[in-house]
Short mmCIF file of C-alpha atoms in Angstrom, two decimals:
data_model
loop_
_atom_site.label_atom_id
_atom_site.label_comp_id
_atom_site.label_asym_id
_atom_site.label_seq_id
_atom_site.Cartn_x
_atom_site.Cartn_y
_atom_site.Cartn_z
CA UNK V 929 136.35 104.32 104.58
CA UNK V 930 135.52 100.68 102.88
CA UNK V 931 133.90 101.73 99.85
CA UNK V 932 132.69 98.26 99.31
CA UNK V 933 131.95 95.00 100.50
CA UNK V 934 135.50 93.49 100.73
CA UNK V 935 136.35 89.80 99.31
CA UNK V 936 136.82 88.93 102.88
CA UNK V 937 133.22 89.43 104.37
CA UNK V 938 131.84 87.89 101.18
CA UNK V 939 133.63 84.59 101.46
CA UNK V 940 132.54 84.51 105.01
CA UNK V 941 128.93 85.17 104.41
CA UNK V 942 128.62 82.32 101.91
CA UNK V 943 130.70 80.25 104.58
CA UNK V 944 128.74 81.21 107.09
CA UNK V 945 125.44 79.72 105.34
CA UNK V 946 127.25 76.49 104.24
CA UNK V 947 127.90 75.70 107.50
CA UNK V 948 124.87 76.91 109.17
CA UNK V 949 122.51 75.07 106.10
CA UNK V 950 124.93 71.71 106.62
CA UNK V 951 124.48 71.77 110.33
CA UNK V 952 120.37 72.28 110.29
CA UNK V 953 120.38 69.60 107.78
CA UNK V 954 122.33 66.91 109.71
CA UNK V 955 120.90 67.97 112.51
CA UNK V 956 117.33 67.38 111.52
CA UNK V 957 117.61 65.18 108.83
CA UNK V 958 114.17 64.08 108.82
CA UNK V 959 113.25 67.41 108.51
CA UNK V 960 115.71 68.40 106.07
CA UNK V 961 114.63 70.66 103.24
CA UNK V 962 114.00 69.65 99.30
CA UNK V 963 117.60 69.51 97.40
CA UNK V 964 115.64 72.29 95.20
CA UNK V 965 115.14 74.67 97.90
CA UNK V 966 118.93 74.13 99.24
CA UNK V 967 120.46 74.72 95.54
CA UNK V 968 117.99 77.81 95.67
CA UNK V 969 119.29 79.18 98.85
CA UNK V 970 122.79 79.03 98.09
CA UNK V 971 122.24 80.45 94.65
CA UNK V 972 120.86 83.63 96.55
CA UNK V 973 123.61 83.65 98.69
CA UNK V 974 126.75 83.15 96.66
CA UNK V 975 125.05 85.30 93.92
CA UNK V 976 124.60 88.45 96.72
CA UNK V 977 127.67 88.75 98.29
CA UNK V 978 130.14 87.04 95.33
CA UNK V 979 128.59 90.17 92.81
CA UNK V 980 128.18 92.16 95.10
CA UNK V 981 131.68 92.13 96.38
CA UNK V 982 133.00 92.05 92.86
CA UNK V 983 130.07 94.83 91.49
CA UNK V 984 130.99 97.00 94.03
CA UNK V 985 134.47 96.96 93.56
CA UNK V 986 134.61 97.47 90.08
CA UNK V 987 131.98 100.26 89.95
CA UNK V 988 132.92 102.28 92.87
CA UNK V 989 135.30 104.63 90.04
CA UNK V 990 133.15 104.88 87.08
CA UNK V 991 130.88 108.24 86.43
CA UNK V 992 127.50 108.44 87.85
CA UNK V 993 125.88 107.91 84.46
CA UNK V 994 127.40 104.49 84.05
CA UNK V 995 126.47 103.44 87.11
CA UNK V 996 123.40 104.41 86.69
CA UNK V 997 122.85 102.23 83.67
CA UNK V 998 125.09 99.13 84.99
CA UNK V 999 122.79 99.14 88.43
CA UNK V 1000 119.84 99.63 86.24
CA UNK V 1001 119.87 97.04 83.54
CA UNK V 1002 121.67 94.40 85.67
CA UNK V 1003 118.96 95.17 88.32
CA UNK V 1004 116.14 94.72 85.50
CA UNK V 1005 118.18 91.30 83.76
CA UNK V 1006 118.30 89.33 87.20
CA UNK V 1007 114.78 90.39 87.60
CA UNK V 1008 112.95 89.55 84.41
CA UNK V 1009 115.35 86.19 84.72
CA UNK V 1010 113.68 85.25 87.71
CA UNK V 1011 110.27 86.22 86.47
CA UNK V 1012 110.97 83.87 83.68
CA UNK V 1013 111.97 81.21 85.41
CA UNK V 1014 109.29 81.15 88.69
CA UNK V 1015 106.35 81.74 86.19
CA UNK V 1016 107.39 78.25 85.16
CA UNK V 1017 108.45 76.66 88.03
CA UNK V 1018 105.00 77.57 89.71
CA UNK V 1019 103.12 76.10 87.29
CA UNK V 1020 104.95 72.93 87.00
CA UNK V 1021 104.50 72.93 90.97
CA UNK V 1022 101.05 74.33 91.77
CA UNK V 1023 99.48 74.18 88.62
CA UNK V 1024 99.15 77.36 88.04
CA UNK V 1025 101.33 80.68 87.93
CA UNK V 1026 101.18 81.72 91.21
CA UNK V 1027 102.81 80.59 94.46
CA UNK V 1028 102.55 77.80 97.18
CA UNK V 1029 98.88 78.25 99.07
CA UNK V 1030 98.61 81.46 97.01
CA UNK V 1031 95.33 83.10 98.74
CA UNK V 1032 96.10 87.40 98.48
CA UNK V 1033 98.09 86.93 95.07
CA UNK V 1034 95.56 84.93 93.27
CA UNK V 1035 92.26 87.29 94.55
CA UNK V 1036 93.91 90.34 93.37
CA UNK V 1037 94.49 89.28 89.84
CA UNK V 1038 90.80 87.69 89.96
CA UNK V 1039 89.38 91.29 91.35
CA UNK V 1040 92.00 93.09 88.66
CA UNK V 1041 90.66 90.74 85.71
CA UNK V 1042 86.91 91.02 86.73
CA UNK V 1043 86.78 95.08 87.45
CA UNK V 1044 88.44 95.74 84.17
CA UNK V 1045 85.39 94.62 82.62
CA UNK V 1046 83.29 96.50 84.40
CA UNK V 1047 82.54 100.36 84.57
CA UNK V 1048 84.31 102.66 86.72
CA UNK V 1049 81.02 102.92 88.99
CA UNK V 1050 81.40 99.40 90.07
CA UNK V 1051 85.03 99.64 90.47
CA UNK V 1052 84.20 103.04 92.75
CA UNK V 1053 81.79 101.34 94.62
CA UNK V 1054 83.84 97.74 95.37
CA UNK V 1055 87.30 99.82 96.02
CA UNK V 1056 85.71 102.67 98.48
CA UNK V 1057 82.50 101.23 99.76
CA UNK V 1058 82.18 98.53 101.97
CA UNK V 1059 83.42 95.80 100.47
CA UNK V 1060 87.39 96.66 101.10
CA UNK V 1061 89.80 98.42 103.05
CA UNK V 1062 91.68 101.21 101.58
CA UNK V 1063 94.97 99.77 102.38
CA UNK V 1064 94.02 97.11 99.97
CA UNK V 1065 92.54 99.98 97.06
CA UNK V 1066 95.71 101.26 95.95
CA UNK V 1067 97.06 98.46 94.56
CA UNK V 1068 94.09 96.97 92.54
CA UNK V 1069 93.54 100.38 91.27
CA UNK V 1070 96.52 99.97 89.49
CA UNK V 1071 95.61 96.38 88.23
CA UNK V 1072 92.69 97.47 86.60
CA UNK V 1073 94.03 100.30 85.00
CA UNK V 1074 96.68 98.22 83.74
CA UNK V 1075 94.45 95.09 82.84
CA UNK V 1076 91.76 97.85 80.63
CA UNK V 1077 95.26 98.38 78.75
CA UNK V 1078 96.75 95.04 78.30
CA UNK V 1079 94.63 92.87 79.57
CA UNK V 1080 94.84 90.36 82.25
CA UNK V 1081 97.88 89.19 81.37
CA UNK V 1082 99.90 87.82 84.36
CA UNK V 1083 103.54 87.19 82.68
CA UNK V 1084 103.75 91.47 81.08
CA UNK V 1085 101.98 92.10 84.52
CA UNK V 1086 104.98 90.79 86.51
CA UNK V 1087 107.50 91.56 83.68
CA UNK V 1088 106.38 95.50 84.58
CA UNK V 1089 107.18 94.46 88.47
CA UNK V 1090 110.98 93.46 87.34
CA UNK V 1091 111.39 97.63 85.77
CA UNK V 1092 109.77 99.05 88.53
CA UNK V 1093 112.04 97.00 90.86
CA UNK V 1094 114.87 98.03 88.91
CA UNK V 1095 114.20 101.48 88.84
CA UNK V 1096 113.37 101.23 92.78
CA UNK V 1097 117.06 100.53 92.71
CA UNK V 1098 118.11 103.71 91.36
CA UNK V 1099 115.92 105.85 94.01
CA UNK V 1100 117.69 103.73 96.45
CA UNK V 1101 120.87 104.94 95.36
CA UNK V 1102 119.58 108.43 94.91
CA UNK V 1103 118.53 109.05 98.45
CA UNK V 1104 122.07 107.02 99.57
CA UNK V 1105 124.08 109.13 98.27
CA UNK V 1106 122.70 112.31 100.18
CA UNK V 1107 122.18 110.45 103.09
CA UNK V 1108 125.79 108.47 103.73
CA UNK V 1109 127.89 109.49 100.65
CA UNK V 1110 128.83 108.56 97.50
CA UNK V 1111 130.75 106.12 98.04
CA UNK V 1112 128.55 103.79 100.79
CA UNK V 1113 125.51 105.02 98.84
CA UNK V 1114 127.06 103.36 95.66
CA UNK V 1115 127.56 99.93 98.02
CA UNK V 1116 123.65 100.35 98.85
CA UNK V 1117 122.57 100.58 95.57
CA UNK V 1118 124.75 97.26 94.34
CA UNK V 1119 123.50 95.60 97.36
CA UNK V 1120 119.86 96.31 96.43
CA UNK V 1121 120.29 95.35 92.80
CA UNK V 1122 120.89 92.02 93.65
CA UNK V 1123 119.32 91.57 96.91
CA UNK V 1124 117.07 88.29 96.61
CA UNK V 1125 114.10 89.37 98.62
CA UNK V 1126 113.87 92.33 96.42
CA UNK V 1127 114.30 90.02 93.55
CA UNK V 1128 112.01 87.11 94.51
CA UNK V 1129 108.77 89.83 94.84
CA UNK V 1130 108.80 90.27 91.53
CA UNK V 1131 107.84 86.27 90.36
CA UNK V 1132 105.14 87.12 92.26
CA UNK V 1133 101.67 88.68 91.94
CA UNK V 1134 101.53 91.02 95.27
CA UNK V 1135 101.58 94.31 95.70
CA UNK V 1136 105.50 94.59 97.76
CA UNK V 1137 106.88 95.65 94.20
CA UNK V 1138 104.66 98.54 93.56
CA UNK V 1139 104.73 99.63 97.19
CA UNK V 1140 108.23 99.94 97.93
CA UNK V 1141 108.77 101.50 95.11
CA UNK V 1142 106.04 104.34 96.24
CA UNK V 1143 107.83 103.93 99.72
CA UNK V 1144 111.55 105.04 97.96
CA UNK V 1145 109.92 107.48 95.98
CA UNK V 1146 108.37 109.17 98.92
CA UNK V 1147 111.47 109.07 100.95
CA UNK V 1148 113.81 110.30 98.41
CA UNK V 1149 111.30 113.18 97.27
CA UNK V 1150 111.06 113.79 100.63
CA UNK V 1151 114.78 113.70 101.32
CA UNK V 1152 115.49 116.19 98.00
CA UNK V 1153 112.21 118.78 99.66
CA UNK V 1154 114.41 118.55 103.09
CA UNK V 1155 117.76 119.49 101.48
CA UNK V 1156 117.07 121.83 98.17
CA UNK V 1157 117.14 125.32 98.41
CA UNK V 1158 114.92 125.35 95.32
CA UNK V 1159 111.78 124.80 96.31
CA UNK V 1160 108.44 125.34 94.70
CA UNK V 1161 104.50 123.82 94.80
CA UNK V 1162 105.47 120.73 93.06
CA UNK V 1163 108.50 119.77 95.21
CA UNK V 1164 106.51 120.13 97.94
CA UNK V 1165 103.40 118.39 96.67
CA UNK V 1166 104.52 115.32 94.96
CA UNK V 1167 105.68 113.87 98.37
CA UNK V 1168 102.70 114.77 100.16
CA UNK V 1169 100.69 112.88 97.51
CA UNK V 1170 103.75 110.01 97.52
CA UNK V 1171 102.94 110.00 101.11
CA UNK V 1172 98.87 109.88 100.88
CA UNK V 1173 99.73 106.76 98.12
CA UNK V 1174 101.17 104.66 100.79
CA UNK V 1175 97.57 104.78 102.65
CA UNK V 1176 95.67 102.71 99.75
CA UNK V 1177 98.70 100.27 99.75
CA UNK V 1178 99.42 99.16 103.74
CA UNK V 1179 97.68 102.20 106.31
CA UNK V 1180 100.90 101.38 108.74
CA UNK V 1181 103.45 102.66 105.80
CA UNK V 1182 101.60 105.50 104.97
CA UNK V 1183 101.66 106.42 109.04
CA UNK V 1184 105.56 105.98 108.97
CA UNK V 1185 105.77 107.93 105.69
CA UNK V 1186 103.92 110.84 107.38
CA UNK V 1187 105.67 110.28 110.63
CA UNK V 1188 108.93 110.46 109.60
CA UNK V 1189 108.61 113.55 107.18
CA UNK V 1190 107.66 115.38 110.91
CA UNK V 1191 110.51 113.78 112.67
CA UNK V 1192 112.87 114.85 110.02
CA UNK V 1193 111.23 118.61 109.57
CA UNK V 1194 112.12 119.01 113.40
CA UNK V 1195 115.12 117.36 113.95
CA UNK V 1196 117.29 117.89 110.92
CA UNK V 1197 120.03 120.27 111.55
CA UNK V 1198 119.68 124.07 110.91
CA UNK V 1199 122.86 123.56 108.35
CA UNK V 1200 120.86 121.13 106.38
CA UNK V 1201 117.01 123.27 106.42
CA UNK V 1202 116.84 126.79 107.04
CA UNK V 1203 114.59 127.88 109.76
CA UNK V 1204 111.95 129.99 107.66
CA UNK V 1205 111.86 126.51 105.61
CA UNK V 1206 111.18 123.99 108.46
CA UNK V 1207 108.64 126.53 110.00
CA UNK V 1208 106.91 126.81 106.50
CA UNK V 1209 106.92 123.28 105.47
CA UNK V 1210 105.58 121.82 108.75
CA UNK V 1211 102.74 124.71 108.28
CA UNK V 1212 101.94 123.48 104.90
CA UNK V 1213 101.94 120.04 106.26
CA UNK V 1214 99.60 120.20 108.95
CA UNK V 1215 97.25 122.02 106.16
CA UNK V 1216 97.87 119.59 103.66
CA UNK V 1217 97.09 116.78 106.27
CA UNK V 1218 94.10 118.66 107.58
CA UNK V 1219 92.49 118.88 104.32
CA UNK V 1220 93.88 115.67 102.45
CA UNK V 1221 93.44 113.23 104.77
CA UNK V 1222 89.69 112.26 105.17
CA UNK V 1223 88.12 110.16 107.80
CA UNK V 1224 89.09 106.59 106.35
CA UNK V 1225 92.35 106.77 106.42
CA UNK V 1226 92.18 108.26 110.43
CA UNK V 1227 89.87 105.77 110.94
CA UNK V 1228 92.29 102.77 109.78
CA UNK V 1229 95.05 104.64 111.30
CA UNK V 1230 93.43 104.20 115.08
CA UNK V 1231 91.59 100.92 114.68
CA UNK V 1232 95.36 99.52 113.61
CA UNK V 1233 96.69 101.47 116.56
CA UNK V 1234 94.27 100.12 119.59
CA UNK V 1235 93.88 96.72 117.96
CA UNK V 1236 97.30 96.06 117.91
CA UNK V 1237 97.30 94.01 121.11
CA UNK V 1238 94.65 92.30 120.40
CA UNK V 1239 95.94 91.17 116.75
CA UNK V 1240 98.81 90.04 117.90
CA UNK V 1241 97.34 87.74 120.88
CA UNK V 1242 94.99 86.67 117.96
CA UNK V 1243 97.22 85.72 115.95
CA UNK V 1244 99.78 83.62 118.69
CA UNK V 1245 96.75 82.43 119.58
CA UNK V 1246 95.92 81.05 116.10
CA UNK V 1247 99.45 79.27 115.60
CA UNK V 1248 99.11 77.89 119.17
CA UNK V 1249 96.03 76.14 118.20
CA UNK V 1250 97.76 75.03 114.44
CA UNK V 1251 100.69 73.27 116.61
CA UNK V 1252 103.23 75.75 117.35
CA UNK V 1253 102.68 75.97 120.78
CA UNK V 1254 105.72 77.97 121.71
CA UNK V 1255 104.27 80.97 119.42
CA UNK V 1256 102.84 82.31 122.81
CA UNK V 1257 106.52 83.81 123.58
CA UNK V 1258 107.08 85.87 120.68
CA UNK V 1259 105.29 89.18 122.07
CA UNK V 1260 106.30 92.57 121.09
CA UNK V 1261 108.80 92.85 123.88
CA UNK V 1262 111.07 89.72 122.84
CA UNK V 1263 110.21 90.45 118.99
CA UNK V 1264 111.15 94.29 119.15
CA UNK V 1265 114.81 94.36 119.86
CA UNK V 1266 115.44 91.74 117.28
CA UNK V 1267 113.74 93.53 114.31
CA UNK V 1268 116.95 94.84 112.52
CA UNK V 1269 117.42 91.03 111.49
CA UNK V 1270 114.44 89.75 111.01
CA UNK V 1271 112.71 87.09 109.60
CA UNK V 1272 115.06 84.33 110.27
CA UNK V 1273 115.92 81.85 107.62
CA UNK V 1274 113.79 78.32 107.21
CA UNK V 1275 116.31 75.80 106.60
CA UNK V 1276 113.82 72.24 107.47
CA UNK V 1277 110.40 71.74 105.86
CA UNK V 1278 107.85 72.06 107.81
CA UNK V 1279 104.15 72.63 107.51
CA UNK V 1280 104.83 73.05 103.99
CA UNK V 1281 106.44 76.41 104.08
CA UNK V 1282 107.79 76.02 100.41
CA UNK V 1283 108.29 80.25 99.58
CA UNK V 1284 109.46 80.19 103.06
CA UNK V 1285 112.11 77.24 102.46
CA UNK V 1286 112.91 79.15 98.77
CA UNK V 1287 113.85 82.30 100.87
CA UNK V 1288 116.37 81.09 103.18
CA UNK V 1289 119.51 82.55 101.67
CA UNK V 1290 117.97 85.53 101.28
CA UNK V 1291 116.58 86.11 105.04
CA UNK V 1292 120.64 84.52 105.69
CA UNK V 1293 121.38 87.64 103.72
CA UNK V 1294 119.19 90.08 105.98
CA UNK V 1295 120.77 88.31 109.38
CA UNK V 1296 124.39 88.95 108.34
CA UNK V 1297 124.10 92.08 107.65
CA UNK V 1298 122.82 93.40 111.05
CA UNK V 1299 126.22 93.26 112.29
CA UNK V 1300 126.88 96.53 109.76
CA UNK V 1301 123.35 98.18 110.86
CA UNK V 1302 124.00 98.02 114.36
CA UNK V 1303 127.22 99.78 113.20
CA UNK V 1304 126.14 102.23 111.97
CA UNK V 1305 123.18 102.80 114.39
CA UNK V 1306 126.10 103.49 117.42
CA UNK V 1307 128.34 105.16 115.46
CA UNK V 1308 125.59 108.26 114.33
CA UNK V 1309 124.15 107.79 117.77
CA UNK V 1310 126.61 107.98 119.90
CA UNK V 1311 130.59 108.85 117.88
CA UNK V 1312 129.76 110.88 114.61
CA UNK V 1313 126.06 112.03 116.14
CA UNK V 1314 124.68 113.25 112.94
CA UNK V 1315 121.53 110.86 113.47
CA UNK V 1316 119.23 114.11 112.96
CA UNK V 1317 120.45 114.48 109.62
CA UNK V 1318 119.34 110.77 108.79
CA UNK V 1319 116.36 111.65 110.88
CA UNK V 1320 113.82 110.15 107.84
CA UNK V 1321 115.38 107.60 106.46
CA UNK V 1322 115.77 106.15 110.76
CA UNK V 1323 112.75 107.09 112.00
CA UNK V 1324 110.83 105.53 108.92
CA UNK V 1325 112.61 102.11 109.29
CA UNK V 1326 112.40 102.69 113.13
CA UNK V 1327 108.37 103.42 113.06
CA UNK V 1328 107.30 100.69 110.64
CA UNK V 1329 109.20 97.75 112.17
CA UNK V 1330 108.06 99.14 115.15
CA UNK V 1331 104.49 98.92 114.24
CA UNK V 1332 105.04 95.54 112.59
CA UNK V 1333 106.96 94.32 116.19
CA UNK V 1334 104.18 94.59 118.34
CA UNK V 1335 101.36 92.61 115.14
CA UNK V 1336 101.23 89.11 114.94
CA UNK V 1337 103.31 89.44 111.76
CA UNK V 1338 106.72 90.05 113.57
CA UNK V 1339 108.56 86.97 111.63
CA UNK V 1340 106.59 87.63 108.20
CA UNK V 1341 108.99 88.36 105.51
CA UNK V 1342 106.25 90.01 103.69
CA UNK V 1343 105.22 92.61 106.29
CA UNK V 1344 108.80 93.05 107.22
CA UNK V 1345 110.14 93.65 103.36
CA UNK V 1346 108.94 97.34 103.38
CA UNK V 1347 111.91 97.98 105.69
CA UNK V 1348 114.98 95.64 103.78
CA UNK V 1349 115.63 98.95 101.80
CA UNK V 1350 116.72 101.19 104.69
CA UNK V 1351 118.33 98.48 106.19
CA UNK V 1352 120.55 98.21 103.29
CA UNK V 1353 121.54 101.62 103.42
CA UNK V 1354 122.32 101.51 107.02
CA UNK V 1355 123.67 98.13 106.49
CA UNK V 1356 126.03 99.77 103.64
CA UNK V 1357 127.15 103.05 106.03
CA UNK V 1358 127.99 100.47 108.59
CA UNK V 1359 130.30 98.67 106.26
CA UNK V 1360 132.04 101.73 105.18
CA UNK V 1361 132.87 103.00 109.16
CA UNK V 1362 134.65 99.43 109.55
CA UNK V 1363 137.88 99.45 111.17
CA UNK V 1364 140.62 97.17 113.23
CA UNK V 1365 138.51 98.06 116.31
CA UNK V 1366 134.83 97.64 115.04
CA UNK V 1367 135.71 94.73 113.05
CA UNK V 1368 136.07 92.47 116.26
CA UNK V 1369 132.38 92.93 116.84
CA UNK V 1370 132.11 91.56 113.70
CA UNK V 1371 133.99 88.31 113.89
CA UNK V 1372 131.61 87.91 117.08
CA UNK V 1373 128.77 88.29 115.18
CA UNK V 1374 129.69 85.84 112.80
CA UNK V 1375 129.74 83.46 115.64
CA UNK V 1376 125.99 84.91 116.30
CA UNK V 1377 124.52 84.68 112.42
CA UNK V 1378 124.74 80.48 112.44
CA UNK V 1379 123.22 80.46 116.30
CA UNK V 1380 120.01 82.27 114.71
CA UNK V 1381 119.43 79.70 112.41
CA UNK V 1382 120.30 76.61 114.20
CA UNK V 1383 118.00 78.32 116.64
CA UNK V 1384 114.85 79.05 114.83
CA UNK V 1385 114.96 75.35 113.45
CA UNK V 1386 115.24 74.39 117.04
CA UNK V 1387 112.08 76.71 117.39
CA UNK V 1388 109.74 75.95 114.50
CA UNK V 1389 110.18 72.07 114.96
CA UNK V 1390 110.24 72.07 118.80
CA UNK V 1391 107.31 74.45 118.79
CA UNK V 1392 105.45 71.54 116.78
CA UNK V 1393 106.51 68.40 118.70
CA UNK V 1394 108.06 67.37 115.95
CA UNK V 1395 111.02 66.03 118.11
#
């Protein structure tokens, strides 16, 4: 077992994105990206896998407790860094401290600002009436609350994001370690900590931060319900409600949250939870569901369902008409299979996709390591088979990408983020089962990881005519 990510991989990874960024750039030089947004994209990428290599080497002997505290305050000191830093560099850019073309960013704090004014009648009526969806209610909920306290103060706002990003660190870790081991779990909670996508979410003023950390709450409450033998109202409750959260946030996460607690009641081994337990605890659930879950979050759940087609033929549609005329190809079928690496990595500037562009290394970061997910997808499929036993934490990632596959929103990094934390893990357990013969897959797919990009440059400036 590789306990962590070895010198060896790292220095490839970082060569891997030289190479790939120098080609694109040559390549298209016309196109070629802002010297701003290159430095940015190798920051990301020497800073993931050169600390994480070295992070995860160090730590891997030192008690739980330290750990604990290392992953947690370096976690929360990168993050309140880059809070710093992107609340300035936004408004020296845009004018203002949100992002490029912020739309969804900028009418949440406006809604948060304006119904912390107002009475909780108003708020009741705008949230839950007919002006919004519920997947959108969750998360201003919580900006209004917040905004009666402090105010509407943007910088503390996103400060708050940085702790509960670091502390979504530690559940990472938590549900790791009882998943895939010590050991790799340790590897998945380093790699989180300074994973830039994870990171770069908290400069900004959505609602990814807050969710995903609902998401790893749920799934590691869930995961401790599944495998205690102590058991009582409240263990059994919180992820229920955990669950029901994830609804006011994105309806398609709360599905997969819901979802995957059933797939894992049924197909966990016997060893794991007892028989009386399962039959009990899919009882309750089926009550819990029958009584908690009213008729707007069904209704949400099957308009997303039998609109799906039509969203995403919408949506290609929509780019078609904008100038990327080859947008017609990515359907469900050629976007499904490819899900476990995506979004790739935008290495020219086009259509001003600045965030895009400021993400590179870190969607180079999500590419590379789908060599180790694939991994570790065979070997608990098909060599070790204990995939039931990781039965929630794969058919959670599994349902929501999914879901997202067969939207128009199969190459958004946004809709895809909710999933980068399973990934890891399974990224992390595929790392740790490398050997002499697994390896030479690998070395192929490092061969594979450049193509990608070189590709989807090819893609996003062919699709425009821009060559």
């Amino acid at each position: 077992m590789i306990p962590y990510l070895p010198r060896q991989i790292a220095t490839k990874g970082i060569y891997l994105y030289l190479g790939a960024l120098a080609a694109v750039t040559i390549f298209f030089f016309r196109h070629a990206m802002n010297i701003l947004y290159i430095a940015m994209g190798i920051m990301w990428v020497v800073g993931f896998f050169l600390l994480t290599s070295y992070c995860s080497k160090k730590w891997q002997a030192i008690p739980r407790k330290a750990l604990l505290r290392n992953l947690f305050l370096t976690a929360l000191g990168l993050r309140v860094a880059w809070v710093i830093f992107s609340y300035f560099f936004y408004i020296i850019k845009t004018g203002m401290p949100f992002e490029f073309d912020a739309a969804d960013s900028v009418g949440y704090w406006e809604d948060g600002a304006w119904l912390a004014t107002e009475k909780w009648s108003v708020t009741n009526d705008y949230l839950f009436g007919n002006y919004k969806d519920l997947s959108d209610s969750g998360y201003l909920l919580y900006l209004i609350f917040l905004y009666k306290i402090i105010g509407p103060n943007i910088f503390i706002t996103r400060i708050l994001k940085a702790i509960i990003s670091a502390v979504t660190v530690l559940l990472i870790y938590n549900v790791s370690k009882r998943n895939i081991g010590e050991e790799p779990g340790r590897l998945a909670g380093i790699m989180a900590c300074f994973m830039p996508n994870l990171i770069f979410y908290c400069g900004l003023h959505l609602k990814e931060t807050e969710m995903i950390f609902l998401m790893m709450a749920f799934l590691e409450r869930a995961d401790y319900l599944i495998r205690t033998k102590h058991y009582n109202v409240f263990t059994i409750a919180i992820p229920v409600l955990l669950a029901l959260s994830l609804f006011t946030f994105r309806t398609v996460i709360g599905a997969a949250a819901v979802f995957s607690l059933v797939t894992a009641l049924i197909f966990t081994n016997t060893s794991v939870i007892g028989r009386g337990k399962r039959i009990m605890l899919i009882t309750w659930g089926v009550l819990a569901a029958t009584l908690l879950v009213g008729g707007t979050i069904t209704n949400e759940s099957e308009i997303l369902w039998e609109q799906r087609d039509t969203n995403q033929a919408n949506k290609r549609a929509q780019q078609t008409a904008g100038g990327n005329h080859w947008a017609k190809y990515a359907t469900g079928t050629v976007m499904a299979p490819m899900m476990f690496v995506l979004p790739f990595p935008t290495m020219v500037d086009v259509d001003e996709q600045y965030t895009q562009q400021m993400l590179s290394g870190g969607n180079f970061v999500r590419n590379f390591l789908g060599a180790f997910v694939l991994i570790a997808v065979f070997s608990v499929i098909f060599i070790t088979k204990n995939w039931r036993n990781l039965s929630l934490l794969g058919s959670f990632v599994a349902a929501y990408l999914g879901i997202v596959s067969t939207s128009g929103f199969a190459n958004s990094e946004r809709f895809l983020l909710p999933g980068l934390p399973i990934l890891l893990i399974i990224a992390a357990y595929g790392m740790s089962l490398l050997n002499a013969k697994n390896y030479r897959f690998v070395k192929i797919w490092y061969w594979i990881v450049p193509i990608m990009s070189f590709a989807w440059a090819f893609f996003k400036l062919g699709s425009r005519g821009l060559f």
